[in-house]
Short mmCIF file of N, CA and C in Angstrom, two decimals:
data_model
loop_
_atom_site.label_atom_id
_atom_site.label_comp_id
_atom_site.label_asym_id
_atom_site.label_seq_id
_atom_site.Cartn_x
_atom_site.Cartn_y
_atom_site.Cartn_z
N MET A 1 -14.14 -39.12 -26.90
CA MET A 1 -13.17 -39.25 -25.83
C MET A 1 -13.11 -37.93 -25.05
N GLN A 2 -13.13 -38.05 -23.72
CA GLN A 2 -13.09 -36.86 -22.86
C GLN A 2 -11.69 -36.28 -22.76
N HIS A 3 -11.64 -34.95 -22.75
CA HIS A 3 -10.37 -34.28 -22.46
C HIS A 3 -10.65 -32.89 -21.91
N MET A 4 -9.70 -32.42 -21.13
CA MET A 4 -9.77 -31.08 -20.53
C MET A 4 -8.82 -30.18 -21.31
N GLU A 5 -9.21 -28.92 -21.44
CA GLU A 5 -8.32 -27.97 -22.10
C GLU A 5 -8.45 -26.60 -21.44
N PRO A 6 -7.35 -25.86 -21.40
CA PRO A 6 -7.43 -24.49 -20.88
C PRO A 6 -8.28 -23.64 -21.81
N VAL A 7 -9.01 -22.70 -21.23
CA VAL A 7 -9.86 -21.81 -22.02
C VAL A 7 -9.11 -20.50 -22.22
N LEU A 8 -9.03 -20.09 -23.47
CA LEU A 8 -8.39 -18.84 -23.86
C LEU A 8 -9.43 -17.97 -24.57
N ARG A 9 -9.11 -16.71 -24.76
CA ARG A 9 -10.03 -15.82 -25.48
C ARG A 9 -10.30 -16.32 -26.90
N SER A 10 -9.40 -17.13 -27.42
CA SER A 10 -9.56 -17.65 -28.79
C SER A 10 -10.21 -19.04 -28.83
N SER A 11 -10.58 -19.59 -27.68
CA SER A 11 -11.15 -20.94 -27.63
C SER A 11 -12.48 -21.01 -28.38
N ALA A 12 -12.65 -22.10 -29.11
CA ALA A 12 -13.87 -22.30 -29.89
C ALA A 12 -15.12 -22.41 -29.01
N CYS A 13 -14.95 -22.85 -27.78
CA CYS A 13 -16.10 -23.08 -26.90
C CYS A 13 -16.46 -21.85 -26.05
N LEU A 14 -15.82 -20.72 -26.30
CA LEU A 14 -15.99 -19.55 -25.44
C LEU A 14 -17.45 -19.10 -25.33
N LYS A 15 -18.15 -19.04 -26.44
CA LYS A 15 -19.55 -18.59 -26.42
C LYS A 15 -20.41 -19.57 -25.63
N GLU A 16 -20.20 -20.87 -25.86
CA GLU A 16 -20.97 -21.88 -25.13
C GLU A 16 -20.67 -21.82 -23.64
N LEU A 17 -19.41 -21.60 -23.29
CA LEU A 17 -19.01 -21.52 -21.89
C LEU A 17 -19.69 -20.33 -21.22
N GLU A 18 -19.69 -19.18 -21.89
CA GLU A 18 -20.34 -17.99 -21.31
C GLU A 18 -21.84 -18.22 -21.15
N GLU A 19 -22.47 -18.87 -22.11
CA GLU A 19 -23.91 -19.17 -21.99
C GLU A 19 -24.18 -20.09 -20.81
N LEU A 20 -23.36 -21.12 -20.64
CA LEU A 20 -23.51 -22.03 -19.51
C LEU A 20 -23.30 -21.29 -18.20
N TYR A 21 -22.28 -20.49 -18.14
CA TYR A 21 -21.97 -19.70 -16.94
C TYR A 21 -23.17 -18.84 -16.55
N THR A 22 -23.76 -18.17 -17.53
CA THR A 22 -24.90 -17.29 -17.27
C THR A 22 -26.13 -18.09 -16.84
N GLU A 23 -26.33 -19.25 -17.45
CA GLU A 23 -27.48 -20.09 -17.11
C GLU A 23 -27.32 -20.74 -15.73
N ALA A 24 -26.11 -21.18 -15.42
CA ALA A 24 -25.90 -22.02 -14.23
C ALA A 24 -25.79 -21.23 -12.93
N PHE A 25 -25.40 -19.96 -12.99
CA PHE A 25 -25.15 -19.21 -11.77
C PHE A 25 -25.99 -17.93 -11.75
N PRO A 26 -26.66 -17.67 -10.62
CA PRO A 26 -27.45 -16.43 -10.52
C PRO A 26 -26.56 -15.20 -10.69
N ALA A 27 -27.14 -14.13 -11.18
CA ALA A 27 -26.39 -12.90 -11.46
C ALA A 27 -25.61 -12.41 -10.25
N ASN A 28 -26.20 -12.53 -9.05
CA ASN A 28 -25.52 -12.02 -7.85
C ASN A 28 -24.36 -12.92 -7.40
N GLU A 29 -24.17 -14.07 -8.06
CA GLU A 29 -23.06 -14.96 -7.72
C GLU A 29 -22.00 -15.00 -8.82
N ARG A 30 -22.20 -14.24 -9.88
CA ARG A 30 -21.26 -14.26 -11.01
C ARG A 30 -20.39 -13.01 -11.01
N MET A 31 -19.10 -13.23 -11.29
CA MET A 31 -18.24 -12.10 -11.61
C MET A 31 -18.44 -11.84 -13.10
N PRO A 32 -18.10 -10.65 -13.57
CA PRO A 32 -18.20 -10.43 -15.02
C PRO A 32 -17.37 -11.47 -15.77
N PHE A 33 -17.93 -11.99 -16.85
CA PHE A 33 -17.25 -13.03 -17.61
C PHE A 33 -15.89 -12.54 -18.10
N SER A 34 -15.82 -11.29 -18.51
CA SER A 34 -14.54 -10.73 -18.98
C SER A 34 -13.50 -10.74 -17.87
N GLN A 35 -13.94 -10.54 -16.63
CA GLN A 35 -13.01 -10.58 -15.50
C GLN A 35 -12.48 -12.00 -15.30
N MET A 36 -13.36 -12.99 -15.43
CA MET A 36 -12.93 -14.38 -15.29
C MET A 36 -11.89 -14.71 -16.36
N LEU A 37 -12.12 -14.26 -17.58
CA LEU A 37 -11.15 -14.51 -18.65
C LEU A 37 -9.82 -13.80 -18.37
N SER A 38 -9.89 -12.58 -17.87
CA SER A 38 -8.67 -11.84 -17.55
C SER A 38 -7.90 -12.52 -16.42
N LEU A 39 -8.61 -12.93 -15.38
CA LEU A 39 -7.96 -13.60 -14.26
C LEU A 39 -7.29 -14.90 -14.71
N SER A 40 -7.89 -15.59 -15.67
CA SER A 40 -7.34 -16.89 -16.08
C SER A 40 -5.98 -16.75 -16.76
N LYS A 41 -5.57 -15.54 -17.09
CA LYS A 41 -4.23 -15.32 -17.65
C LYS A 41 -3.17 -15.39 -16.55
N ASP A 42 -3.57 -15.16 -15.30
CA ASP A 42 -2.69 -15.20 -14.14
C ASP A 42 -2.47 -16.68 -13.76
N ASP A 43 -1.23 -17.04 -13.45
CA ASP A 43 -0.90 -18.43 -13.12
C ASP A 43 -1.64 -18.97 -11.90
N ARG A 44 -2.17 -18.09 -11.05
CA ARG A 44 -2.90 -18.56 -9.86
C ARG A 44 -4.30 -19.06 -10.20
N TYR A 45 -4.79 -18.76 -11.39
CA TYR A 45 -6.15 -19.10 -11.79
C TYR A 45 -6.11 -20.10 -12.94
N ALA A 46 -7.16 -20.89 -13.05
CA ALA A 46 -7.27 -21.82 -14.18
C ALA A 46 -8.73 -21.95 -14.58
N LEU A 47 -9.00 -21.69 -15.84
CA LEU A 47 -10.32 -21.88 -16.44
C LEU A 47 -10.15 -23.01 -17.45
N ARG A 48 -10.86 -24.13 -17.19
CA ARG A 48 -10.68 -25.32 -18.02
C ARG A 48 -12.04 -25.81 -18.51
N ALA A 49 -12.05 -26.24 -19.77
CA ALA A 49 -13.26 -26.78 -20.39
C ALA A 49 -13.13 -28.28 -20.53
N LEU A 50 -14.24 -28.97 -20.33
CA LEU A 50 -14.32 -30.41 -20.56
C LEU A 50 -15.05 -30.63 -21.87
N LYS A 51 -14.41 -31.39 -22.75
CA LYS A 51 -15.03 -31.75 -24.02
C LYS A 51 -15.06 -33.27 -24.13
N ASP A 52 -16.07 -33.76 -24.82
CA ASP A 52 -16.19 -35.19 -25.10
C ASP A 52 -16.47 -35.33 -26.59
N ASP A 53 -15.54 -35.96 -27.29
CA ASP A 53 -15.62 -36.08 -28.76
C ASP A 53 -15.89 -34.72 -29.41
N GLY A 54 -15.19 -33.69 -28.91
CA GLY A 54 -15.29 -32.36 -29.47
C GLY A 54 -16.47 -31.53 -29.01
N VAL A 55 -17.37 -32.12 -28.22
CA VAL A 55 -18.56 -31.41 -27.73
C VAL A 55 -18.24 -30.80 -26.37
N PHE A 56 -18.47 -29.49 -26.23
CA PHE A 56 -18.28 -28.81 -24.96
C PHE A 56 -19.32 -29.32 -23.96
N CYS A 57 -18.85 -29.79 -22.80
CA CYS A 57 -19.75 -30.38 -21.80
C CYS A 57 -19.83 -29.57 -20.52
N GLY A 58 -18.74 -28.92 -20.12
CA GLY A 58 -18.75 -28.17 -18.86
C GLY A 58 -17.41 -27.51 -18.63
N PHE A 59 -17.30 -26.86 -17.46
CA PHE A 59 -16.08 -26.13 -17.16
C PHE A 59 -15.86 -26.04 -15.65
N SER A 60 -14.63 -25.71 -15.30
CA SER A 60 -14.29 -25.37 -13.92
C SER A 60 -13.42 -24.12 -13.94
N PHE A 61 -13.53 -23.34 -12.87
CA PHE A 61 -12.69 -22.14 -12.71
C PHE A 61 -12.21 -22.13 -11.27
N ILE A 62 -10.88 -22.10 -11.10
CA ILE A 62 -10.29 -22.19 -9.76
C ILE A 62 -9.25 -21.11 -9.55
N MET A 63 -8.90 -20.93 -8.27
CA MET A 63 -7.76 -20.09 -7.89
C MET A 63 -6.90 -20.91 -6.94
N ARG A 64 -5.59 -20.87 -7.16
CA ARG A 64 -4.65 -21.52 -6.25
C ARG A 64 -4.17 -20.48 -5.25
N HIS A 65 -4.18 -20.85 -3.98
CA HIS A 65 -3.65 -19.98 -2.93
C HIS A 65 -3.03 -20.87 -1.85
N GLU A 66 -1.74 -20.69 -1.64
CA GLU A 66 -1.00 -21.50 -0.67
C GLU A 66 -1.27 -22.98 -0.97
N GLU A 67 -1.71 -23.72 0.04
CA GLU A 67 -1.95 -25.16 -0.17
C GLU A 67 -3.42 -25.46 -0.51
N MET A 68 -4.12 -24.45 -0.99
CA MET A 68 -5.55 -24.59 -1.23
C MET A 68 -5.92 -24.25 -2.67
N ILE A 69 -6.91 -24.95 -3.17
CA ILE A 69 -7.56 -24.64 -4.44
C ILE A 69 -8.96 -24.16 -4.10
N TYR A 70 -9.27 -22.95 -4.53
CA TYR A 70 -10.60 -22.37 -4.31
C TYR A 70 -11.40 -22.59 -5.59
N LEU A 71 -12.41 -23.45 -5.52
CA LEU A 71 -13.26 -23.75 -6.67
C LEU A 71 -14.35 -22.68 -6.76
N PHE A 72 -14.15 -21.76 -7.69
CA PHE A 72 -15.14 -20.71 -7.90
C PHE A 72 -16.40 -21.28 -8.52
N TYR A 73 -16.20 -21.93 -9.67
CA TYR A 73 -17.33 -22.37 -10.46
C TYR A 73 -17.05 -23.75 -11.06
N LEU A 74 -18.09 -24.55 -11.10
CA LEU A 74 -18.07 -25.84 -11.79
C LEU A 74 -19.48 -26.00 -12.34
N ALA A 75 -19.59 -26.24 -13.64
CA ALA A 75 -20.92 -26.38 -14.25
C ALA A 75 -20.84 -27.34 -15.43
N VAL A 76 -21.96 -28.03 -15.63
CA VAL A 76 -22.12 -28.95 -16.75
C VAL A 76 -23.37 -28.50 -17.52
N ARG A 77 -23.27 -28.53 -18.83
CA ARG A 77 -24.43 -28.15 -19.66
C ARG A 77 -25.64 -29.00 -19.27
N GLN A 78 -26.80 -28.37 -19.28
CA GLN A 78 -28.02 -29.06 -18.86
C GLN A 78 -28.26 -30.32 -19.67
N ASP A 79 -28.02 -30.28 -20.97
CA ASP A 79 -28.27 -31.46 -21.80
C ASP A 79 -27.19 -32.53 -21.66
N GLN A 80 -26.15 -32.26 -20.85
CA GLN A 80 -25.06 -33.21 -20.64
C GLN A 80 -25.02 -33.73 -19.19
N ARG A 81 -25.95 -33.28 -18.37
CA ARG A 81 -25.95 -33.69 -16.96
C ARG A 81 -26.36 -35.15 -16.82
N GLY A 82 -25.87 -35.76 -15.74
CA GLY A 82 -26.18 -37.16 -15.47
C GLY A 82 -25.31 -38.14 -16.24
N LYS A 83 -24.26 -37.64 -16.89
CA LYS A 83 -23.38 -38.49 -17.69
C LYS A 83 -21.98 -38.61 -17.09
N GLY A 84 -21.81 -38.11 -15.87
CA GLY A 84 -20.52 -38.22 -15.20
C GLY A 84 -19.56 -37.08 -15.47
N TYR A 85 -20.00 -36.05 -16.17
CA TYR A 85 -19.08 -34.95 -16.50
C TYR A 85 -18.73 -34.09 -15.28
N GLY A 86 -19.66 -33.91 -14.37
CA GLY A 86 -19.34 -33.18 -13.14
C GLY A 86 -18.26 -33.89 -12.35
N SER A 87 -18.39 -35.20 -12.24
CA SER A 87 -17.37 -36.01 -11.56
C SER A 87 -16.04 -35.92 -12.31
N ALA A 88 -16.08 -35.92 -13.64
CA ALA A 88 -14.85 -35.81 -14.42
C ALA A 88 -14.16 -34.47 -14.17
N LEU A 89 -14.94 -33.41 -14.05
CA LEU A 89 -14.36 -32.10 -13.75
C LEU A 89 -13.67 -32.10 -12.38
N LEU A 90 -14.32 -32.71 -11.39
CA LEU A 90 -13.70 -32.80 -10.06
C LEU A 90 -12.47 -33.71 -10.10
N ASP A 91 -12.58 -34.84 -10.78
CA ASP A 91 -11.42 -35.75 -10.88
C ASP A 91 -10.22 -35.04 -11.49
N ASP A 92 -10.48 -34.18 -12.47
CA ASP A 92 -9.39 -33.41 -13.07
C ASP A 92 -8.71 -32.55 -12.01
N LEU A 93 -9.50 -31.90 -11.16
CA LEU A 93 -8.91 -31.07 -10.10
C LEU A 93 -8.12 -31.92 -9.11
N PHE A 94 -8.67 -33.06 -8.74
CA PHE A 94 -7.96 -33.95 -7.81
C PHE A 94 -6.63 -34.41 -8.39
N GLN A 95 -6.62 -34.70 -9.68
CA GLN A 95 -5.38 -35.16 -10.34
C GLN A 95 -4.40 -34.02 -10.54
N GLN A 96 -4.89 -32.84 -10.91
CA GLN A 96 -4.02 -31.69 -11.15
C GLN A 96 -3.38 -31.17 -9.86
N TYR A 97 -4.10 -31.29 -8.75
CA TYR A 97 -3.65 -30.69 -7.48
C TYR A 97 -3.74 -31.71 -6.34
N PRO A 98 -2.98 -32.80 -6.43
CA PRO A 98 -3.11 -33.87 -5.43
C PRO A 98 -2.65 -33.49 -4.02
N HIS A 99 -1.86 -32.44 -3.90
CA HIS A 99 -1.34 -32.05 -2.59
C HIS A 99 -2.02 -30.81 -2.03
N HIS A 100 -3.16 -30.46 -2.58
CA HIS A 100 -3.89 -29.26 -2.16
C HIS A 100 -5.24 -29.66 -1.56
N CYS A 101 -5.71 -28.82 -0.65
CA CYS A 101 -7.09 -28.91 -0.18
C CYS A 101 -7.94 -28.18 -1.23
N ILE A 102 -9.00 -28.82 -1.67
CA ILE A 102 -9.90 -28.19 -2.64
C ILE A 102 -11.14 -27.74 -1.88
N CYS A 103 -11.40 -26.43 -1.92
CA CYS A 103 -12.54 -25.85 -1.20
C CYS A 103 -13.60 -25.38 -2.17
N ALA A 104 -14.84 -25.61 -1.81
CA ALA A 104 -15.98 -25.15 -2.60
C ALA A 104 -17.00 -24.52 -1.68
N ASP A 105 -17.50 -23.37 -2.06
CA ASP A 105 -18.60 -22.73 -1.35
C ASP A 105 -19.89 -23.15 -2.06
N ILE A 106 -20.82 -23.71 -1.32
CA ILE A 106 -22.11 -24.06 -1.91
C ILE A 106 -23.20 -23.35 -1.12
N GLU A 107 -24.27 -22.99 -1.81
CA GLU A 107 -25.36 -22.30 -1.14
C GLU A 107 -25.87 -23.17 0.01
N SER A 108 -26.05 -22.52 1.16
CA SER A 108 -26.57 -23.24 2.33
C SER A 108 -28.00 -23.68 2.08
N PRO A 109 -28.34 -24.90 2.53
CA PRO A 109 -29.74 -25.31 2.44
C PRO A 109 -30.61 -24.38 3.28
N GLN A 110 -31.70 -23.93 2.72
CA GLN A 110 -32.65 -23.07 3.43
C GLN A 110 -34.05 -23.47 2.98
N PRO A 111 -34.88 -23.96 3.91
CA PRO A 111 -36.20 -24.47 3.52
C PRO A 111 -37.04 -23.49 2.72
N GLN A 112 -36.89 -22.19 2.95
CA GLN A 112 -37.71 -21.20 2.25
C GLN A 112 -37.17 -20.82 0.87
N ALA A 113 -36.00 -21.32 0.50
CA ALA A 113 -35.38 -20.95 -0.78
C ALA A 113 -36.14 -21.57 -1.95
N ASP A 114 -36.28 -20.78 -3.02
CA ASP A 114 -36.95 -21.26 -4.23
C ASP A 114 -36.22 -22.46 -4.83
N ASN A 115 -34.91 -22.50 -4.68
CA ASN A 115 -34.10 -23.56 -5.28
C ASN A 115 -33.58 -24.55 -4.23
N GLN A 116 -34.36 -24.80 -3.21
CA GLN A 116 -33.93 -25.68 -2.12
C GLN A 116 -33.55 -27.08 -2.63
N LEU A 117 -34.33 -27.64 -3.52
CA LEU A 117 -34.02 -28.98 -4.04
C LEU A 117 -32.66 -28.98 -4.75
N GLN A 118 -32.40 -27.97 -5.57
CA GLN A 118 -31.12 -27.88 -6.27
C GLN A 118 -29.97 -27.70 -5.29
N ARG A 119 -30.19 -26.93 -4.24
CA ARG A 119 -29.15 -26.75 -3.22
C ARG A 119 -28.79 -28.08 -2.57
N LEU A 120 -29.81 -28.86 -2.23
CA LEU A 120 -29.58 -30.16 -1.60
C LEU A 120 -28.91 -31.13 -2.58
N GLN A 121 -29.32 -31.10 -3.85
CA GLN A 121 -28.69 -31.97 -4.85
C GLN A 121 -27.22 -31.60 -5.04
N ARG A 122 -26.94 -30.29 -5.09
CA ARG A 122 -25.55 -29.84 -5.24
C ARG A 122 -24.72 -30.30 -4.05
N ARG A 123 -25.25 -30.15 -2.85
CA ARG A 123 -24.55 -30.57 -1.64
C ARG A 123 -24.24 -32.08 -1.71
N ARG A 124 -25.24 -32.87 -2.07
CA ARG A 124 -25.08 -34.33 -2.15
C ARG A 124 -24.02 -34.68 -3.21
N PHE A 125 -24.03 -33.97 -4.34
CA PHE A 125 -23.05 -34.20 -5.39
C PHE A 125 -21.64 -34.07 -4.83
N TYR A 126 -21.34 -33.00 -4.13
CA TYR A 126 -20.00 -32.79 -3.58
C TYR A 126 -19.67 -33.79 -2.47
N LEU A 127 -20.61 -34.03 -1.57
CA LEU A 127 -20.35 -34.97 -0.48
C LEU A 127 -20.10 -36.39 -1.00
N ASP A 128 -20.82 -36.77 -2.04
CA ASP A 128 -20.64 -38.11 -2.63
C ASP A 128 -19.30 -38.26 -3.35
N ARG A 129 -18.63 -37.16 -3.60
CA ARG A 129 -17.36 -37.20 -4.33
C ARG A 129 -16.16 -36.83 -3.47
N GLY A 130 -16.31 -37.01 -2.16
CA GLY A 130 -15.17 -36.86 -1.27
C GLY A 130 -15.06 -35.56 -0.52
N PHE A 131 -15.97 -34.63 -0.74
CA PHE A 131 -15.93 -33.38 0.01
C PHE A 131 -16.57 -33.61 1.38
N ALA A 132 -16.14 -32.82 2.34
CA ALA A 132 -16.71 -32.87 3.69
C ALA A 132 -17.08 -31.45 4.11
N ASP A 133 -18.07 -31.37 4.94
CA ASP A 133 -18.49 -30.08 5.48
C ASP A 133 -17.46 -29.63 6.49
N THR A 134 -16.96 -28.41 6.37
CA THR A 134 -15.94 -27.89 7.28
C THR A 134 -16.52 -27.35 8.57
N GLY A 135 -17.82 -27.10 8.60
CA GLY A 135 -18.45 -26.47 9.75
C GLY A 135 -18.39 -24.95 9.69
N TYR A 136 -17.79 -24.43 8.61
CA TYR A 136 -17.70 -22.98 8.43
C TYR A 136 -18.64 -22.53 7.33
N GLY A 137 -19.03 -21.28 7.42
CA GLY A 137 -19.86 -20.66 6.41
C GLY A 137 -19.25 -19.34 5.97
N ASN A 138 -19.81 -18.81 4.92
CA ASN A 138 -19.35 -17.55 4.37
C ASN A 138 -20.58 -16.80 3.88
N LEU A 139 -20.74 -15.58 4.34
CA LEU A 139 -21.82 -14.71 3.86
C LEU A 139 -21.16 -13.73 2.91
N TRP A 140 -21.50 -13.87 1.64
CA TRP A 140 -20.80 -13.11 0.61
C TRP A 140 -21.80 -12.67 -0.45
N TYR A 141 -21.76 -11.41 -0.80
CA TYR A 141 -22.67 -10.85 -1.80
C TYR A 141 -24.13 -11.14 -1.43
N GLY A 142 -24.41 -11.19 -0.13
CA GLY A 142 -25.76 -11.41 0.34
C GLY A 142 -26.21 -12.86 0.29
N VAL A 143 -25.32 -13.77 -0.03
CA VAL A 143 -25.66 -15.20 -0.14
C VAL A 143 -24.91 -15.96 0.95
N ARG A 144 -25.63 -16.83 1.62
CA ARG A 144 -25.02 -17.66 2.67
C ARG A 144 -24.55 -18.98 2.06
N TYR A 145 -23.27 -19.27 2.27
CA TYR A 145 -22.66 -20.48 1.73
C TYR A 145 -22.14 -21.36 2.86
N ASP A 146 -22.11 -22.66 2.60
CA ASP A 146 -21.39 -23.61 3.43
C ASP A 146 -20.06 -23.87 2.73
N ILE A 147 -18.99 -24.01 3.50
CA ILE A 147 -17.67 -24.28 2.94
C ILE A 147 -17.39 -25.77 3.04
N LEU A 148 -17.17 -26.39 1.89
CA LEU A 148 -16.83 -27.80 1.83
C LEU A 148 -15.36 -27.93 1.42
N ALA A 149 -14.74 -29.03 1.81
CA ALA A 149 -13.33 -29.24 1.47
C ALA A 149 -13.09 -30.71 1.16
N ALA A 150 -12.12 -30.95 0.29
CA ALA A 150 -11.78 -32.32 -0.11
C ALA A 150 -10.27 -32.48 -0.22
N GLN A 151 -9.86 -33.72 -0.11
CA GLN A 151 -8.52 -34.18 -0.44
C GLN A 151 -7.48 -33.93 0.66
N ARG A 152 -7.48 -32.80 1.30
CA ARG A 152 -6.54 -32.48 2.38
C ARG A 152 -7.31 -31.75 3.47
N PRO A 153 -6.76 -31.70 4.69
CA PRO A 153 -7.47 -30.99 5.76
C PRO A 153 -7.70 -29.51 5.41
N PHE A 154 -8.85 -29.01 5.83
CA PHE A 154 -9.23 -27.62 5.60
C PHE A 154 -8.37 -26.71 6.46
N SER A 155 -7.87 -25.64 5.86
CA SER A 155 -7.11 -24.62 6.56
C SER A 155 -7.89 -23.31 6.52
N LEU A 156 -8.42 -22.91 7.65
CA LEU A 156 -9.15 -21.64 7.71
C LEU A 156 -8.23 -20.49 7.32
N HIS A 157 -6.95 -20.57 7.72
CA HIS A 157 -5.98 -19.53 7.39
C HIS A 157 -5.83 -19.39 5.87
N ALA A 158 -5.66 -20.49 5.16
CA ALA A 158 -5.50 -20.44 3.70
C ALA A 158 -6.79 -19.95 3.04
N TYR A 159 -7.92 -20.44 3.53
CA TYR A 159 -9.20 -20.01 2.97
C TYR A 159 -9.38 -18.51 3.15
N GLN A 160 -9.11 -18.02 4.37
CA GLN A 160 -9.24 -16.59 4.64
C GLN A 160 -8.31 -15.79 3.74
N GLY A 161 -7.10 -16.29 3.53
CA GLY A 161 -6.15 -15.61 2.65
C GLY A 161 -6.67 -15.50 1.23
N ALA A 162 -7.27 -16.57 0.73
CA ALA A 162 -7.84 -16.54 -0.62
C ALA A 162 -8.99 -15.54 -0.68
N VAL A 163 -9.87 -15.59 0.30
CA VAL A 163 -11.01 -14.67 0.32
C VAL A 163 -10.53 -13.22 0.42
N ASP A 164 -9.48 -12.99 1.19
CA ASP A 164 -8.95 -11.63 1.31
C ASP A 164 -8.52 -11.08 -0.05
N LEU A 165 -8.03 -11.94 -0.91
CA LEU A 165 -7.62 -11.51 -2.25
C LEU A 165 -8.82 -11.21 -3.14
N LEU A 166 -9.96 -11.80 -2.82
CA LEU A 166 -11.13 -11.73 -3.70
C LEU A 166 -12.17 -10.69 -3.27
N GLN A 167 -12.29 -10.47 -1.98
CA GLN A 167 -13.34 -9.58 -1.52
C GLN A 167 -12.99 -8.13 -1.81
N THR A 168 -14.00 -7.29 -1.78
CA THR A 168 -13.82 -5.86 -1.99
C THR A 168 -14.45 -5.12 -0.82
N PRO A 169 -14.08 -3.88 -0.58
CA PRO A 169 -14.71 -3.12 0.51
C PRO A 169 -16.24 -3.05 0.34
N ARG A 170 -16.68 -2.98 -0.90
CA ARG A 170 -18.12 -2.92 -1.14
C ARG A 170 -18.79 -4.26 -0.88
N PHE A 171 -18.07 -5.36 -1.12
CA PHE A 171 -18.62 -6.70 -0.93
C PHE A 171 -17.69 -7.54 -0.06
N PRO A 172 -17.66 -7.25 1.23
CA PRO A 172 -16.79 -8.04 2.11
C PRO A 172 -17.40 -9.42 2.37
N ALA A 173 -16.54 -10.37 2.60
CA ALA A 173 -16.97 -11.72 2.97
C ALA A 173 -16.99 -11.79 4.50
N LYS A 174 -17.90 -12.58 5.02
CA LYS A 174 -17.98 -12.80 6.46
C LYS A 174 -17.91 -14.29 6.72
N ILE A 175 -16.74 -14.76 7.10
CA ILE A 175 -16.53 -16.17 7.38
C ILE A 175 -16.88 -16.41 8.84
N PHE A 176 -17.58 -17.50 9.11
CA PHE A 176 -18.02 -17.77 10.48
C PHE A 176 -18.13 -19.27 10.71
N LYS A 177 -17.96 -19.65 11.97
CA LYS A 177 -18.23 -21.02 12.40
C LYS A 177 -19.75 -21.15 12.41
N ARG A 178 -20.30 -22.12 11.71
CA ARG A 178 -21.74 -22.14 11.47
C ARG A 178 -22.58 -22.22 12.73
N GLU A 179 -22.18 -22.96 13.73
CA GLU A 179 -23.04 -23.01 14.91
C GLU A 179 -23.12 -21.66 15.60
N GLU A 180 -22.12 -20.78 15.35
CA GLU A 180 -22.16 -19.43 15.92
C GLU A 180 -23.11 -18.55 15.11
N GLY A 181 -23.24 -18.86 13.83
CA GLY A 181 -24.11 -18.07 12.96
C GLY A 181 -23.52 -16.71 12.65
N VAL A 182 -24.24 -16.01 11.84
CA VAL A 182 -23.88 -14.65 11.47
C VAL A 182 -25.17 -13.93 11.12
N LYS A 183 -25.22 -12.67 11.42
CA LYS A 183 -26.42 -11.89 11.10
C LYS A 183 -26.30 -11.36 9.68
N ASP A 184 -27.38 -11.55 8.93
CA ASP A 184 -27.42 -10.98 7.58
C ASP A 184 -27.52 -9.47 7.71
N GLU A 185 -26.86 -8.79 6.80
CA GLU A 185 -26.95 -7.32 6.80
C GLU A 185 -27.62 -6.83 5.56
#
């Protein structure tokens, strides 16, 4: 039976979650795992694990800001993919935060990218589950993302506010209307 649970430093699935996190996200897109655990102590953040009959299947990590949920990370173990667990993780967010816009940054499709197929599959996954393209992008940590939103209308103001809390002087985010583009630096 599937269930979601908050992840704590004492959680039995902590090692598996860290391994999945490291496998699923490139190093330049990951915050230190210890930082994610520390942030999850703050009420604005939530790190949740999905288990099915006691087996760790995946996780989500979000930040609440104003009327928006910023989906940092969502991942399903490779041996558990294709079983509906990604959808279950999103359904949990939709149920937990029915009055919020849920925003996700996904890598922009780029024909020359080594992982172009995965980028397109990830995009299709979110679009098939109710997300829509906002028309905005974000250049962050040298990676170009498309901003997708679900459940409520996208608020650029709320998104910018969330990003302002997360960016650093060394790694500023550059939010832009995609047809205007942005120059990589």
